[in-house]
Short mmCIF file of C-alpha atoms and ligand atoms in Angstrom, two decimals:
data_model
loop_
_atom_site.label_atom_id
_atom_site.label_comp_id
_atom_site.label_asym_id
_atom_site.label_seq_id
_atom_site.Cartn_x
_atom_site.Cartn_y
_atom_site.Cartn_z
CA MET A 1 84.81 5.05 89.60
CA LYS A 2 84.73 3.76 93.61
CA ILE A 3 82.11 3.06 95.44
CA ARG A 4 82.51 6.17 97.63
CA ILE A 5 82.56 5.79 101.58
CA LEU A 6 82.22 8.64 103.83
CA SER A 7 84.81 8.14 106.85
CA MET A 8 84.54 11.58 108.04
CA PHE A 9 80.64 11.71 107.83
CA LEU A 10 80.48 7.54 109.04
CA THR A 11 79.79 8.00 112.74
CA VAL A 12 76.70 10.69 112.21
CA ALA A 13 75.20 7.88 110.05
CA LEU A 14 75.61 4.78 112.01
CA LEU A 15 74.07 7.22 114.64
CA THR A 16 71.52 8.09 112.60
CA VAL A 17 70.16 4.48 110.94
CA PRO A 18 68.05 4.78 109.05
CA LEU A 19 69.56 8.30 107.66
CA VAL A 20 66.79 10.27 105.80
CA ALA A 21 67.87 12.91 102.96
CA CYS A 22 66.89 14.52 99.77
CA GLY A 23 63.27 12.78 100.63
CA LYS A 24 65.46 8.69 100.27
CA THR A 25 66.78 6.77 102.93
CA ALA A 26 70.62 5.91 102.90
CA GLU A 27 71.46 3.34 105.33
CA THR A 28 75.41 2.97 105.89
CA ASP A 29 75.69 -0.70 104.01
CA SER A 30 73.98 1.05 100.95
CA PHE A 31 75.50 4.09 100.67
CA ASP A 32 75.47 6.18 97.53
CA GLY A 33 76.37 9.60 97.66
CA ILE A 34 78.45 12.27 99.24
CA TYR A 35 77.87 15.22 101.59
CA GLU A 36 78.59 18.63 100.21
CA ASP A 37 78.94 21.03 103.29
CA GLU A 38 77.22 18.25 105.36
CA GLU A 39 74.38 18.38 103.12
CA TYR A 40 73.72 14.77 101.47
CA VAL A 41 73.32 14.42 98.14
CA GLU A 42 72.85 10.98 95.57
CA THR A 43 74.93 10.23 93.60
CA ASP A 44 75.48 7.55 90.84
CA GLU A 45 78.09 5.31 91.11
CA ASP A 46 78.73 5.67 87.60
CA VAL A 47 79.20 9.26 88.27
CA VAL A 48 82.57 10.61 88.31
CA VAL A 49 83.28 13.01 91.14
CA VAL A 50 86.13 16.25 90.72
CA GLY A 51 86.61 18.15 93.60
CA PHE A 52 87.74 21.36 92.25
CA SER A 53 89.57 23.87 95.18
CA GLN A 54 89.65 27.33 93.16
CA ILE A 55 91.41 30.06 94.77
CA GLY A 56 88.75 32.42 95.08
CA ALA A 57 87.27 35.54 92.77
CA GLU A 58 89.90 38.01 93.45
CA SER A 59 89.69 38.37 89.02
CA ASP A 60 87.77 39.04 86.15
CA TRP A 61 89.80 36.19 84.68
CA ARG A 62 88.85 33.84 88.23
CA LYS A 63 85.23 33.68 87.70
CA VAL A 64 85.27 33.30 83.95
CA ASN A 65 87.54 30.21 84.84
CA THR A 66 85.40 29.72 87.50
CA GLU A 67 82.56 29.21 85.03
CA SER A 68 84.41 27.07 82.37
CA MET A 69 84.88 24.29 84.81
CA LYS A 70 81.18 24.62 85.92
CA GLU A 71 79.37 24.75 82.36
CA THR A 72 81.71 22.27 81.41
CA PHE A 73 81.00 19.20 83.65
CA ALA A 74 77.46 20.79 84.02
CA ASN A 75 77.64 19.58 80.36
CA ALA A 76 79.33 16.66 80.80
CA GLU A 77 77.61 13.60 80.78
CA GLY A 78 78.42 11.35 84.05
CA TYR A 79 80.81 14.14 86.08
CA GLU A 80 79.68 15.80 88.50
CA LEU A 81 81.73 18.90 90.36
CA ILE A 82 82.16 19.67 93.80
CA VAL A 83 83.51 23.71 93.77
CA ASP A 84 85.36 25.23 96.46
CA ASP A 85 86.22 28.74 96.83
CA ALA A 86 89.12 29.37 99.36
CA GLN A 87 89.03 33.00 99.53
CA GLN A 88 92.68 33.17 98.81
CA LYS A 89 94.28 31.41 101.54
CA GLN A 90 95.95 28.39 101.05
CA SER A 91 95.24 27.21 104.12
CA ASN A 92 91.01 27.06 102.79
CA GLN A 93 92.84 24.98 100.03
CA ILE A 94 94.55 22.55 102.22
CA THR A 95 91.28 22.08 104.02
CA ALA A 96 88.97 21.72 100.85
CA ILE A 97 91.65 18.88 98.95
CA ARG A 98 91.66 16.76 102.93
CA ARG A 99 87.83 17.26 102.52
CA PHE A 100 87.84 15.49 99.15
CA ILE A 101 90.17 13.12 99.81
CA GLN A 102 87.81 11.30 102.97
CA GLN A 103 84.70 12.32 100.54
CA GLU A 104 86.76 9.61 97.98
CA VAL A 105 86.55 12.02 95.19
CA ASP A 106 87.97 9.94 92.32
CA TYR A 107 89.87 13.17 90.73
CA ILE A 108 91.37 16.13 92.18
CA VAL A 109 91.81 19.73 90.39
CA LEU A 110 93.57 22.21 92.24
CA ALA A 111 94.19 25.83 91.05
CA PRO A 112 97.40 26.59 93.82
CA VAL A 113 96.81 30.27 95.20
CA THR A 114 100.90 29.97 95.15
CA GLU A 115 103.87 27.37 94.29
CA ASP A 116 104.93 26.85 97.75
CA GLY A 117 103.56 24.24 100.90
CA TRP A 118 101.83 21.56 98.33
CA ASP A 119 103.81 18.94 99.54
CA THR A 120 102.16 17.11 102.48
CA VAL A 121 98.61 17.52 101.29
CA LEU A 122 99.37 16.28 97.73
CA GLY A 123 101.90 13.35 99.40
CA GLU A 124 97.92 12.57 101.22
CA ALA A 125 96.41 12.87 98.03
CA ARG A 126 98.90 10.44 96.31
CA ASP A 127 98.69 7.76 99.57
CA ALA A 128 94.56 7.92 98.76
CA HIS A 129 95.41 6.66 95.36
CA ILE A 130 93.48 10.06 93.93
CA PRO A 131 94.77 11.66 91.24
CA VAL A 132 95.88 15.49 91.29
CA ILE A 133 95.06 18.25 88.68
CA ILE A 134 96.86 21.26 88.58
CA VAL A 135 95.78 24.23 86.23
CA ASP A 136 96.02 27.77 85.62
CA ARG A 137 99.52 28.45 88.73
CA MET A 138 102.35 25.64 88.97
CA VAL A 139 103.32 23.95 92.43
CA ASP A 140 106.76 23.99 93.04
CA ALA A 141 106.71 20.24 94.33
CA ASN A 142 107.88 16.45 92.97
CA ASN A 143 106.84 15.84 89.91
CA SER A 144 105.02 12.60 91.37
CA LEU A 145 103.12 14.53 93.57
CA PHE A 146 100.58 15.28 91.06
CA THR A 147 99.20 13.80 87.74
CA CYS A 148 99.80 16.96 85.44
CA TRP A 149 99.43 20.45 84.84
CA VAL A 150 97.57 22.78 82.52
CA GLY A 151 98.01 26.89 81.67
CA SER A 152 99.77 29.48 80.64
CA ASP A 153 103.95 30.18 79.89
CA PHE A 154 103.19 33.33 81.85
CA LEU A 155 107.20 34.32 81.37
CA LEU A 156 106.33 33.96 77.54
CA GLU A 157 103.20 36.60 77.58
CA SER A 158 105.37 38.63 79.41
CA LYS A 159 108.54 38.78 77.21
CA LYS A 160 105.70 39.14 74.17
CA VAL A 161 104.19 42.30 75.91
CA THR A 162 107.70 43.69 77.11
CA SER A 163 109.31 42.88 73.17
CA TRP A 164 105.70 44.91 72.15
CA MET A 165 106.62 48.14 73.80
CA ASN A 166 110.10 47.81 73.31
CA LYS A 167 108.98 48.17 69.59
CA TYR A 168 106.48 50.61 70.38
CA PHE A 169 109.27 53.24 71.92
CA THR A 170 111.63 52.25 69.12
CA MET A 171 108.70 52.59 66.34
CA GLN A 172 108.75 56.39 68.42
CA GLY A 173 112.22 57.13 68.52
CA ILE A 174 111.85 56.86 72.63
CA ASP A 175 115.18 55.87 74.05
CA GLY A 176 115.35 53.45 76.61
CA SER A 177 116.85 55.83 79.21
CA GLU A 178 113.53 58.18 78.64
CA ILE A 179 111.59 55.10 80.14
CA ASN A 180 110.39 55.56 84.10
CA ILE A 181 108.40 52.22 84.95
CA ALA A 182 106.67 50.98 87.68
CA ASN A 183 105.49 47.24 88.39
CA ILE A 184 101.98 46.76 90.18
CA GLN A 185 102.47 42.78 91.00
CA GLY A 186 99.64 39.94 91.42
CA THR A 187 99.95 37.61 94.60
CA TYR A 188 103.27 37.18 95.57
CA GLY A 189 104.93 33.30 95.03
CA ALA A 190 101.65 32.63 92.33
CA SER A 191 103.48 31.48 89.13
CA SER A 192 101.79 34.27 87.31
CA GLN A 193 103.36 36.97 89.45
CA ILE A 194 106.93 35.12 88.88
CA GLY A 195 106.62 34.42 85.67
CA ARG A 196 105.03 38.03 84.31
CA THR A 197 107.76 40.05 87.03
CA SER A 198 110.74 37.77 85.63
CA GLY A 199 109.95 38.76 82.51
CA LEU A 200 109.97 42.72 83.50
CA SER A 201 113.10 42.75 85.07
CA GLN A 202 114.94 41.10 82.15
CA ALA A 203 113.83 43.70 79.76
CA VAL A 204 114.04 46.55 82.17
CA ARG A 205 117.93 45.10 81.74
CA ASP A 206 117.74 44.26 77.96
CA ASN A 207 116.22 47.85 76.88
CA GLY A 208 118.00 50.38 80.10
CA TRP A 209 114.86 51.36 81.26
CA ASN A 210 114.75 53.19 84.69
CA PHE A 211 113.08 50.57 87.24
CA LEU A 212 111.11 52.97 89.95
CA GLY A 213 109.42 50.31 92.21
CA ALA A 214 107.41 47.63 92.61
CA GLU A 215 104.78 46.86 95.35
CA CYS A 216 101.98 43.68 95.26
CA GLY A 217 98.39 44.34 93.81
CA GLU A 218 97.11 41.02 94.17
CA TYR A 219 95.53 40.88 91.53
CA THR A 220 92.48 43.01 92.23
CA GLN A 221 91.11 46.56 90.95
CA ALA A 222 90.72 48.23 94.39
CA ARG A 223 94.83 47.48 94.75
CA GLY A 224 95.67 48.32 91.56
CA ARG A 225 94.17 52.01 92.38
CA GLU A 226 95.73 52.10 95.81
CA ILE A 227 99.35 51.92 94.65
CA MET A 228 98.99 53.85 91.33
CA ALA A 229 98.01 56.64 93.38
CA GLN A 230 101.16 56.30 95.89
CA PHE A 231 103.47 55.40 92.85
CA LEU A 232 101.96 58.81 91.50
CA ASN A 233 102.82 60.67 94.77
CA LYS A 234 106.56 59.32 95.30
CA TYR A 235 107.54 58.68 91.32
CA ARG A 236 106.98 62.19 90.08
CA ASP A 237 108.36 61.25 86.27
CA ILE A 238 107.20 57.68 86.27
CA ASN A 239 105.64 57.23 82.18
CA VAL A 240 105.03 53.68 81.83
CA VAL A 241 102.90 50.93 84.91
CA TYR A 242 103.30 46.95 84.30
CA CYS A 243 100.17 45.96 85.39
CA GLU A 244 100.10 42.04 86.22
CA ASN A 245 96.57 41.68 85.45
CA ASP A 246 93.45 43.61 83.74
CA ASN A 247 91.75 44.22 86.91
CA GLU A 248 95.02 45.99 88.29
CA ALA A 249 95.53 48.02 85.42
CA PHE A 250 91.65 49.52 85.54
CA GLY A 251 92.05 50.48 88.96
CA ALA A 252 95.47 52.20 87.63
CA ILE A 253 93.62 53.61 85.14
CA GLU A 254 90.77 55.53 88.30
CA ALA A 255 93.94 56.37 89.95
CA ILE A 256 95.42 58.06 86.95
CA GLU A 257 92.48 60.13 86.02
CA ALA A 258 91.70 60.90 89.43
CA ALA A 259 95.05 62.52 89.60
CA GLY A 260 94.07 64.33 86.38
CA ARG A 261 96.22 63.02 83.97
CA LYS A 262 95.94 60.91 80.98
CA ALA A 263 96.03 57.04 80.53
CA GLY A 264 97.54 56.14 76.55
CA ASN A 265 100.66 55.61 74.52
CA ASN A 266 101.26 59.01 74.31
CA ILE A 267 103.45 59.66 76.78
CA LYS A 268 105.79 62.44 75.15
CA ASP A 269 102.81 64.43 76.30
CA GLY A 270 102.81 63.49 79.35
CA GLU A 271 100.57 60.10 78.78
CA ILE A 272 100.79 57.37 81.03
CA MET A 273 101.08 54.20 79.23
CA VAL A 274 99.20 51.04 81.39
CA VAL A 275 100.13 47.71 79.96
CA SER A 276 98.40 44.04 82.24
CA PHE A 277 97.64 40.71 81.14
CA ASP A 278 94.30 38.52 80.51
CA GLY A 279 92.21 40.38 77.93
CA VAL A 280 89.37 38.02 79.46
CA SER A 281 86.66 41.11 79.93
CA ASP A 282 84.90 43.37 77.19
CA GLU A 283 85.96 46.97 79.66
CA ALA A 284 89.70 45.55 79.15
CA LEU A 285 89.07 44.82 75.12
CA ASP A 286 87.62 48.44 75.25
CA LYS A 287 90.30 50.13 76.92
CA ALA A 288 92.87 47.91 74.48
CA GLY A 289 90.98 49.31 71.94
CA GLU A 290 90.93 52.88 73.11
CA GLY A 291 95.06 52.81 73.67
CA LYS A 292 93.51 53.47 77.15
CA ILE A 293 96.12 49.57 77.92
CA ALA A 294 98.41 50.15 75.39
CA CYS A 295 99.27 46.37 75.41
CA ILE A 296 97.64 43.44 76.80
CA GLY A 297 99.42 39.70 76.99
CA GLU A 298 96.14 37.62 76.42
CA CYS A 299 95.78 34.74 79.97
CA ASN A 300 93.02 32.30 78.72
CA PRO A 301 91.06 31.07 81.63
CA LEU A 302 89.14 28.71 80.06
CA HIS A 303 90.56 25.32 81.30
CA GLY A 304 87.13 23.78 81.98
CA PRO A 305 86.98 21.85 78.78
CA ARG A 306 91.18 20.95 79.08
CA VAL A 307 90.59 19.73 82.22
CA LEU A 308 87.35 17.30 81.23
CA GLU A 309 89.88 16.30 78.46
CA ILE A 310 92.48 15.02 80.78
CA ILE A 311 90.11 12.96 82.99
CA GLU A 312 88.07 11.17 79.98
CA ASN A 313 92.07 10.23 78.78
CA LEU A 314 92.82 9.24 82.36
CA GLU A 315 90.02 7.18 82.66
CA ALA A 316 90.29 5.67 79.33
CA GLY A 317 93.56 4.91 80.43
CA ILE A 318 95.65 7.12 78.67
CA THR A 319 98.21 9.17 79.76
CA PRO A 320 98.18 13.03 79.40
CA ASN A 321 101.42 15.15 79.10
CA LYS A 322 103.12 15.38 82.33
CA PHE A 323 102.92 19.60 81.39
CA GLU A 324 100.39 21.30 78.61
CA TYR A 325 100.52 25.21 77.67
CA VAL A 326 97.94 26.82 76.14
CA ASP A 327 98.38 28.45 73.04
CA GLU A 328 97.81 32.37 73.77
CA SER A 329 98.22 36.08 71.81
CA ILE A 330 98.50 39.32 72.79
CA TYR A 331 96.06 41.98 72.12
CA SER A 332 96.48 45.91 70.74
CA GLY A 333 94.93 49.07 69.41
CA GLU A 334 97.95 49.64 67.54
CA ASP A 335 98.03 49.14 64.25
CA ARG A 336 101.39 50.02 63.00
CA ILE A 337 102.58 47.11 65.26
CA THR A 338 101.05 43.64 63.37
CA THR A 339 103.73 41.40 64.98
CA ILE A 340 106.41 41.27 67.69
CA SER A 341 109.57 39.02 68.18
CA VAL A 342 110.46 36.42 71.25
CA ASP A 343 113.79 34.97 71.34
CA GLY A 344 114.26 34.85 67.62
CA GLN A 345 110.03 33.28 67.22
CA SER A 346 107.82 35.59 65.93
CA TYR A 347 104.04 36.47 67.74
CA TYR A 348 101.08 38.00 65.57
CA VAL A 349 98.90 40.90 68.09
CA THR A 350 95.59 40.78 67.95
CA VAL A 351 94.66 44.58 67.03
CA LEU A 352 91.60 45.89 67.77
CA ASN A 353 89.62 48.40 66.64
CA LYS A 354 89.13 51.44 68.26
O1 AHR B 401 97.18 33.02 87.34
C1 AHR B 401 96.25 33.40 86.75
C2 AHR B 401 95.90 35.07 87.00
O2 AHR B 401 95.22 35.41 88.36
C3 AHR B 401 95.19 36.36 86.35
O3 AHR B 401 96.35 36.98 85.66
C4 AHR B 401 94.91 36.94 86.91
O4 AHR B 401 93.77 37.89 86.92
C5 AHR B 401 94.08 35.67 88.30
O5 AHR B 401 93.98 36.45 89.29
#
């Protein structure tokens, strides 16, 4: 823990002696607080201050992820969490990290919107000796620029979902050549988009599916709906849509139903199969139970306790693993498929009640 000196606000403090805030008097030589949105907040020097740069609130997953961080640190004694919502913009994330550096926080947690473009600002954090913990998506930067990463294996998530699909088609006697699939992608350049898109491309090649096309759905329901409506007009023979998160799938289902079609596994009878990722909300799990979403690759958003454990270890002088992948399942309402296999390893399917 450090004594915090706020260079950014020093001028203000010097011009305003004594500086009165929160009902207390603070002078520059006895500073023991931080500024949040230019408001003076008193902190204890024994408090560990964590600055969290969050991407935004594009999906149910993201909201649960933010809540996990807030709840964990609110309940942990001796911590203060400052959350910055970047509204999907990398430039806002870079500004937030620079502000955290000026505030001399003890740790920076970054959920990066895309993989590229972090070298300079992470170099600045390293020069300031502030450990950076990356969560969820990865950064494409030298490993020396961050302390560690914790998140999902997005390629494995995709391989599990496509393995489930292949098993289902085989079980139904549907040949690969009968599959006409389109892809609603996540935010371009995000690790989750890269991994999930890449897993789909491999499955298309391996199983001889017909790939119709892909559009970026930005992980939102509105874009999912819009893109699916376009797909339905453009690809008359579409029978599977691979959505890269549940919110896109909700939008796709709305578009399918608005076009008078049905979302479901029975593609031989004209239904359109929808698959997706996350499995965070009741709505998603209910839709999987009903068969409107055939299969969901779990993406676990509960990183708050994981980040806290990493920081506690660092405080105790213990070096965390550089990369930590979380265990994840897959969900489906189809009770005839209870296991799937990926690269020779078998995984259980969590079968949901109808
Ligand atoms: O990077 C994880 C992805 O980001 C989740 O699947 C998606 O819902 C979120 O917005």
